[in-house]
Coordinates of C-alpha atoms in Angstrom, one line a residue:
X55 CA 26.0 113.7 115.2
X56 CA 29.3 115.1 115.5
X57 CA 32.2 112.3 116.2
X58 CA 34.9 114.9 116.4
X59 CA 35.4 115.1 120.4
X60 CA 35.0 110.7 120.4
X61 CA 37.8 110.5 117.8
X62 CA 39.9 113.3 119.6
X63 CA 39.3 111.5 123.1
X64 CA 40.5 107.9 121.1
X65 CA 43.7 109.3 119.6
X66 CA 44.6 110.2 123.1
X67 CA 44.1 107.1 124.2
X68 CA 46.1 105.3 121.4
X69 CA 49.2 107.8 122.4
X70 CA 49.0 107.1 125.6
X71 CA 48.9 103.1 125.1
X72 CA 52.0 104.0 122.8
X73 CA 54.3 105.7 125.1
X74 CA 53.5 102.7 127.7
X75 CA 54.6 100.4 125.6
X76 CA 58.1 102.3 124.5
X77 CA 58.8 102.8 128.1
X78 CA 58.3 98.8 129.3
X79 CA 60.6 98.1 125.6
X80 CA 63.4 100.3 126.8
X81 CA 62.9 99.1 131.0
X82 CA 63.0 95.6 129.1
X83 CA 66.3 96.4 127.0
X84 CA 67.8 97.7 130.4
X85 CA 66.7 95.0 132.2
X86 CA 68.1 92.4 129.8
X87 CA 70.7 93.9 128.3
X88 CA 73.1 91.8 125.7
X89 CA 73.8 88.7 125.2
X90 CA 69.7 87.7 126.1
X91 CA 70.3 84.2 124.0
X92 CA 72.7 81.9 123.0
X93 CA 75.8 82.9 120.8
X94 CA 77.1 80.5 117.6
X95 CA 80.5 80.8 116.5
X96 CA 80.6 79.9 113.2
X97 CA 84.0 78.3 111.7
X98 CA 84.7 77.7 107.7
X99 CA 86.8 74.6 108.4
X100 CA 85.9 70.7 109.0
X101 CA 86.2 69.6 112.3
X102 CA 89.7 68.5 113.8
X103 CA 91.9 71.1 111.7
X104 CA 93.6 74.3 113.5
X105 CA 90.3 76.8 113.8
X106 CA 88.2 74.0 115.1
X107 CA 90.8 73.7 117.8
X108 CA 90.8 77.5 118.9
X109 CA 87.0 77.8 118.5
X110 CA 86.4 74.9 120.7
X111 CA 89.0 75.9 123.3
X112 CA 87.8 79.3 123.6
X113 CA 84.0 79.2 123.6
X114 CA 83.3 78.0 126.7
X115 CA 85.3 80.0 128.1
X116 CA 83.5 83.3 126.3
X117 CA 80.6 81.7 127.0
X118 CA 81.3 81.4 130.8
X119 CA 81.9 85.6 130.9
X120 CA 78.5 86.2 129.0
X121 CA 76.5 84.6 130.6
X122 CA 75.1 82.4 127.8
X123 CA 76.5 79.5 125.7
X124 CA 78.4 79.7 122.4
X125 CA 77.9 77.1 120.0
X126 CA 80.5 76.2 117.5
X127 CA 78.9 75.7 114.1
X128 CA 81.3 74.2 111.3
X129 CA 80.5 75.3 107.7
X130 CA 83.7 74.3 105.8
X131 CA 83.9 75.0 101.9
X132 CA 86.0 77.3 99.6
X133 CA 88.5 78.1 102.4
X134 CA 86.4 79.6 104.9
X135 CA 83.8 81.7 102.8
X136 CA 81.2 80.0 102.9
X137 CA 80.8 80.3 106.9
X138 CA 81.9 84.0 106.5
X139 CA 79.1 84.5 103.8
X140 CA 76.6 83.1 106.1
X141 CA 77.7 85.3 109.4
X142 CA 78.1 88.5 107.0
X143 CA 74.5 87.8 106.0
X144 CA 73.5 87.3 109.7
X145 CA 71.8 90.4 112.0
X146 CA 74.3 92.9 112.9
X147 CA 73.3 92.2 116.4
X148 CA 76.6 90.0 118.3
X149 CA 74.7 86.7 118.1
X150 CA 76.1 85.5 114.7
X151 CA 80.0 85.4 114.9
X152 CA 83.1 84.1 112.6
X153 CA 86.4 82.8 113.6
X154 CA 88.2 84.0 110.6
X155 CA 91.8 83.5 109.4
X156 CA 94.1 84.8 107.0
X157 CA 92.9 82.6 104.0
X158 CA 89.5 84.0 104.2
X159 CA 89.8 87.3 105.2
X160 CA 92.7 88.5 103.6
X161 CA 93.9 85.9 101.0
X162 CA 90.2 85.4 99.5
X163 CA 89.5 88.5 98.1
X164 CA 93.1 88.4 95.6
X165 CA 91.9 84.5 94.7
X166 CA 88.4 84.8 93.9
X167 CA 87.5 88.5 92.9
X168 CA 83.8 87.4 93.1
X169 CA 83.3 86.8 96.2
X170 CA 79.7 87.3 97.8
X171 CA 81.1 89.4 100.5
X172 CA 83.6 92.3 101.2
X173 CA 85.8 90.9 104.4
X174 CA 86.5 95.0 105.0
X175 CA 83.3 96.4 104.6
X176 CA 80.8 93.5 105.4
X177 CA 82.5 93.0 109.0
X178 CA 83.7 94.5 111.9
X179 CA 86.8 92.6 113.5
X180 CA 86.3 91.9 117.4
X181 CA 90.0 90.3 118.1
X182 CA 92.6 88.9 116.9
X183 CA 93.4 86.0 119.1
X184 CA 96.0 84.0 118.3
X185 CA 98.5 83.2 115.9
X186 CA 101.2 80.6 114.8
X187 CA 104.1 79.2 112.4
X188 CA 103.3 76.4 110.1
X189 CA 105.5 73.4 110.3
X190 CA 106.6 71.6 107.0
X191 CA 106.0 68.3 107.4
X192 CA 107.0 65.1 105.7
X193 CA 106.4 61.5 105.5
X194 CA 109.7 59.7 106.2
X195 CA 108.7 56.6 104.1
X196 CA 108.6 58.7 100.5
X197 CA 111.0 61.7 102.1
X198 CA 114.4 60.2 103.6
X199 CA 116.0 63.5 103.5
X200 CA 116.4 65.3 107.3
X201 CA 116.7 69.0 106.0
X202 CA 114.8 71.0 104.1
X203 CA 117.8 71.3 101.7
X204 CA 117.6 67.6 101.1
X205 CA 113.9 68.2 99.8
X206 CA 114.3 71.1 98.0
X207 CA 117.1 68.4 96.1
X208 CA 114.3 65.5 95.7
X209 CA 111.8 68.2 94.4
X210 CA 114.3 69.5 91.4
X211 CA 115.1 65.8 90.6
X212 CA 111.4 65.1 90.0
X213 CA 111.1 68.2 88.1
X214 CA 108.3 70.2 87.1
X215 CA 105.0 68.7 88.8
X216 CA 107.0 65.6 90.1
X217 CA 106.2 65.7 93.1
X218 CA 102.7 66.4 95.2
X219 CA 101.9 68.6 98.4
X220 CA 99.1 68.3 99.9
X221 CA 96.8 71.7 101.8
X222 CA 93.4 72.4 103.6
X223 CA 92.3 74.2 100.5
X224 CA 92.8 76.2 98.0
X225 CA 93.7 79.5 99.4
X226 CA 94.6 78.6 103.2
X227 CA 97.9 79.4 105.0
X228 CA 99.0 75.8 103.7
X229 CA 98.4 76.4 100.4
X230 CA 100.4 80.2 99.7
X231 CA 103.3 78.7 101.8
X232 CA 103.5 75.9 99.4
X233 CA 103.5 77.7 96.6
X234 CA 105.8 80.0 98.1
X235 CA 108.4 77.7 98.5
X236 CA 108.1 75.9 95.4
X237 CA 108.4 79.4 93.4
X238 CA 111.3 79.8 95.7
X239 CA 112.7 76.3 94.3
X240 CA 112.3 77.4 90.7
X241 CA 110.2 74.0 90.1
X242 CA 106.5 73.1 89.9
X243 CA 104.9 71.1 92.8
X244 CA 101.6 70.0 92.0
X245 CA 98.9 70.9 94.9
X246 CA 96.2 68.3 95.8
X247 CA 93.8 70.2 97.9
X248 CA 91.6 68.6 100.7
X249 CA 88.6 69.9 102.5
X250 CA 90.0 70.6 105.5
X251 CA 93.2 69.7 107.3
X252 CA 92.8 66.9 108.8
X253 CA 91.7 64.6 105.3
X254 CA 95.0 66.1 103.6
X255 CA 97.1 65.4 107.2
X256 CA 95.7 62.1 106.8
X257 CA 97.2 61.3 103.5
X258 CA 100.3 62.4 104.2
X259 CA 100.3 60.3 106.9
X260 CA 99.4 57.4 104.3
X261 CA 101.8 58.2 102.0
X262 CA 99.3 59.0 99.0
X263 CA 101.6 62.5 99.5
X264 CA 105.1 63.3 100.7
X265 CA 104.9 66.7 102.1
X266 CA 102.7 69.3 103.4
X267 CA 103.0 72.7 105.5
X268 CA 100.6 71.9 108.4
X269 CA 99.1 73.6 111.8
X270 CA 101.8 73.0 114.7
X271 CA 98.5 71.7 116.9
X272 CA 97.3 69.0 114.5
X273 CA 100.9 67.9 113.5
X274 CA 102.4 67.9 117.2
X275 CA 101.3 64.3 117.7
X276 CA 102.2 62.7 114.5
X277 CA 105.8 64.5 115.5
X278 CA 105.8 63.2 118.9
X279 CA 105.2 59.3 117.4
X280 CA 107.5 59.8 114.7
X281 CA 104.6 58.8 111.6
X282 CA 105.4 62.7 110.1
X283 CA 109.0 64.4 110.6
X284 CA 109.1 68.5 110.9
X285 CA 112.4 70.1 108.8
X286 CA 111.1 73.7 109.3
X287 CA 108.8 76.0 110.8
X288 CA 107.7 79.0 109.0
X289 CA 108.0 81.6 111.5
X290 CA 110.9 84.0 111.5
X291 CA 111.8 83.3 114.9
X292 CA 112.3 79.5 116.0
X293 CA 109.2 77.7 117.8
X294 CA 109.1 77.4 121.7
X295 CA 107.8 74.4 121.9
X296 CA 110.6 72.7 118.8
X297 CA 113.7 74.7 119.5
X298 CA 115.4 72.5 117.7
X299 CA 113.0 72.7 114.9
X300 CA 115.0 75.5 112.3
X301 CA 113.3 78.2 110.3
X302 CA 112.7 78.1 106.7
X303 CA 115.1 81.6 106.9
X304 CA 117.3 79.7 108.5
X305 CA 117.3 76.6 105.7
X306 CA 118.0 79.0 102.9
X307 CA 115.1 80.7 102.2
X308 CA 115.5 84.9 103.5
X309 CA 112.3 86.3 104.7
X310 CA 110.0 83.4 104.2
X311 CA 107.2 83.7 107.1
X312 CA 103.3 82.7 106.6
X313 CA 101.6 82.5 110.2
X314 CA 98.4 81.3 110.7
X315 CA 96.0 83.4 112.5
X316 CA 92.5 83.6 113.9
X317 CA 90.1 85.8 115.4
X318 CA 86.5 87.0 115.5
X319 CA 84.1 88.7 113.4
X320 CA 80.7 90.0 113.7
X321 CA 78.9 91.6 110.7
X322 CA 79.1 95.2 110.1
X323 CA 76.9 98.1 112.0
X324 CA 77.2 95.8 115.4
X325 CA 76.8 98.4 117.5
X326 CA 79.7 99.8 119.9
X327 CA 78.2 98.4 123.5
X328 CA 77.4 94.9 121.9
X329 CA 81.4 94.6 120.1
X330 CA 82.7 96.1 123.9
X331 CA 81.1 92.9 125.7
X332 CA 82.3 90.7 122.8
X333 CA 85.8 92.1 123.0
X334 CA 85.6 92.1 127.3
X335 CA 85.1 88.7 126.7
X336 CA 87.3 87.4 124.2
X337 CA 90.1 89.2 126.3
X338 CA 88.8 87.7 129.8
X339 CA 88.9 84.1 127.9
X340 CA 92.2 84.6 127.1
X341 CA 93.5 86.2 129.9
X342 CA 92.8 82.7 131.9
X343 CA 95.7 81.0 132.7
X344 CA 94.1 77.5 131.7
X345 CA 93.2 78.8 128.4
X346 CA 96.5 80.5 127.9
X347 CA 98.3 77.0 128.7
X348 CA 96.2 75.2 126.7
X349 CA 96.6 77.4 123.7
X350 CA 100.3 77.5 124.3
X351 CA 100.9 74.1 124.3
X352 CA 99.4 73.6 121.4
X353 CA 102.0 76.0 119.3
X354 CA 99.8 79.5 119.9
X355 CA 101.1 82.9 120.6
X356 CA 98.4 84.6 122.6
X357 CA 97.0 88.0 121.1
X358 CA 93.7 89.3 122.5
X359 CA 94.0 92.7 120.1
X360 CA 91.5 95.5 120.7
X361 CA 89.1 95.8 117.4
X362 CA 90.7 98.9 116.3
X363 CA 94.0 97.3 116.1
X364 CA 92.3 94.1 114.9
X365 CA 90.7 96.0 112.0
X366 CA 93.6 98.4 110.8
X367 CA 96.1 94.4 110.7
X368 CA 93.3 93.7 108.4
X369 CA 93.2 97.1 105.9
X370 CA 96.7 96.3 105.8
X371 CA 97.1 92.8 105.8
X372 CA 95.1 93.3 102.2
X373 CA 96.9 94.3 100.1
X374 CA 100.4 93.1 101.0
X375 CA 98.7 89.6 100.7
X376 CA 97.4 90.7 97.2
X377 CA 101.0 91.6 96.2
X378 CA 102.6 88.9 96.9
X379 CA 100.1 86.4 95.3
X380 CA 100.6 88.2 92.4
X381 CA 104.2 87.8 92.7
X382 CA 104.1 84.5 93.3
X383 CA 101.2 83.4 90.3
X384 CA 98.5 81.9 92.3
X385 CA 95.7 81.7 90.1
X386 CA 92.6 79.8 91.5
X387 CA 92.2 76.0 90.2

């Protein structure tokens, strides 16, 4: 018995089925098209600290323009890479994002030349959002000097490893400005690293260390009560919000800036239409006068870049970090 014209008649059948089904899955992709689920933002510091604060403040409001709700997922740990590994490892497919900063994304790669991911390569920057100075901050019970000169004249009295600063982590904004002004000094500060902001804030705060360069947002209270004094800011321009606040320029030291920044990632290959929406709404969350305030208040300068301008800062951004580490003699502890 010949099968031929049965087998014939049930691969048409089969094709047919097939096409069906690709039509309804493309109908279903117009019909639903992205974000279908909800978004997590994942952040590399503890709760409390600086990029908690901008994560927090700005999800619901990107959440609000998509349509769907964005969870904010901490994952602190070794300044941030620990979160990025995880989003870098995630589906390039918008649903898996990272608030990144400086200290991960630029900083990292000239501190720990193993890292599990490449922050050029493995992602593909949505916006910059905001940036910030640092404030250095001291205790006034262990630091009675008012200046940053009268510091820099406590820290060459105690000599070489003398005295203690404290940082977020090894790596982090606090961290290289430190450093940066205690190779400016000529003298040895010995770093005691914290996970996350807030724990090292905190013992400033109970004298276990006199000094620390800290996020204007988590500092500006302690400032207002008078627990923590500000001597400089280390922006080259002078902070909005503490005019009378000086630069660390301005107290002797040419050229010294370190801003803090953050903005979001999503992993590489996200396609273009998916990083559009992310970008329409990162822009749309920033472009809202309540979130603007809010941000502002808190020490931010609003930035909203486009990802093309977001990801040439970063080529850049690179190597002039890795140069002046080097410069400097960072070496990871």
């Amino acid at each position: 018995m010949n099968d031929m014209p049965r087998l014939r008649a049930a691969r048409r059948w089969l094709g047919a089925c097939t096409l069906t089904l690709l039509g309804t899955g493309v109908a279903g992709a117009a019909d639903n098209p992205f974000p279908e689920r909800p978004l997590r933002l994942v952040v590399g510091f503890a709760p409390g600290g600086g990029a908690d604060i901008v994560a927090r403040l700005v999800a619901g409001k990107i959440g609000a323009q998509l349509g769907q709700t964005v969870v904010v997922e901490n994952r602190p740990g070794a300044t941030g890479t620990i979160a990025a590994d995880n989003v870098a490892r995630s589906g390039p497919d918008g649903y898996s994002l990272f608030l990144g900063s400086q200290s991960t994304m630029v900083v990292a790669p000239s501190l720990f030349p193993k890292l599990p991911f490449d922050p050029v390569k493995d992602f593909a920057p949505v916006s910059q959002m905001v940036s910030m100075p640092l404030v250095l901050v001291v205790n006034p019970a262990l630091v009675p000097g008012r200046t940053v000169a009268e510091l820099d004249e406590q820290i060459r009295k105690a000599g070489d490893g003398g005295l203690t600063y404290a940082s977020s982590g090894q790596g982090g904004p606090q961290h290289i400005a430190g450093e940066l002004y205690a190779h400016r000094i000529g003298v040895k500060v010995t770093h005691v690293p914290y996970k996350g902001e807030s724990a090292a804030l905190s013992d400033v705060l109970a004298g276990h260390v006199p000094y620390m360069f800290a996020n204007l947002p988590v500092a500006k209270p302690y400032l207002e009560s008078g627990k923590l004094r500000a001597l400089a800011v280390t922006g080259l321009q002078r902070d909005d919000k503490s005019p009378a606040v000086p630069t660390m320029a301005e107290s002797g030291f040419a050229g010294f800036e370190v801003l803090t920044w953050y903005g979001v990632f999503a992993p590489a290959r996200t396609p273009a239409p998916v990083m559009d929406r992310l970008y329409g709404s990162i822009r749309s969350a920033l472009d809202d006068a309540d979130t603007r305030t809010r941000l502002t208040d808190q020490g931010f300068t609003v930035l909203g870049s486009k990802p093309a301008e977001f990801s040439a800062f970063v080529r850049d951004e690179v190597p002039r970090w890795s140069a002046l580490i080097g410069d400097i003699g960072i070496r990871p502890e």
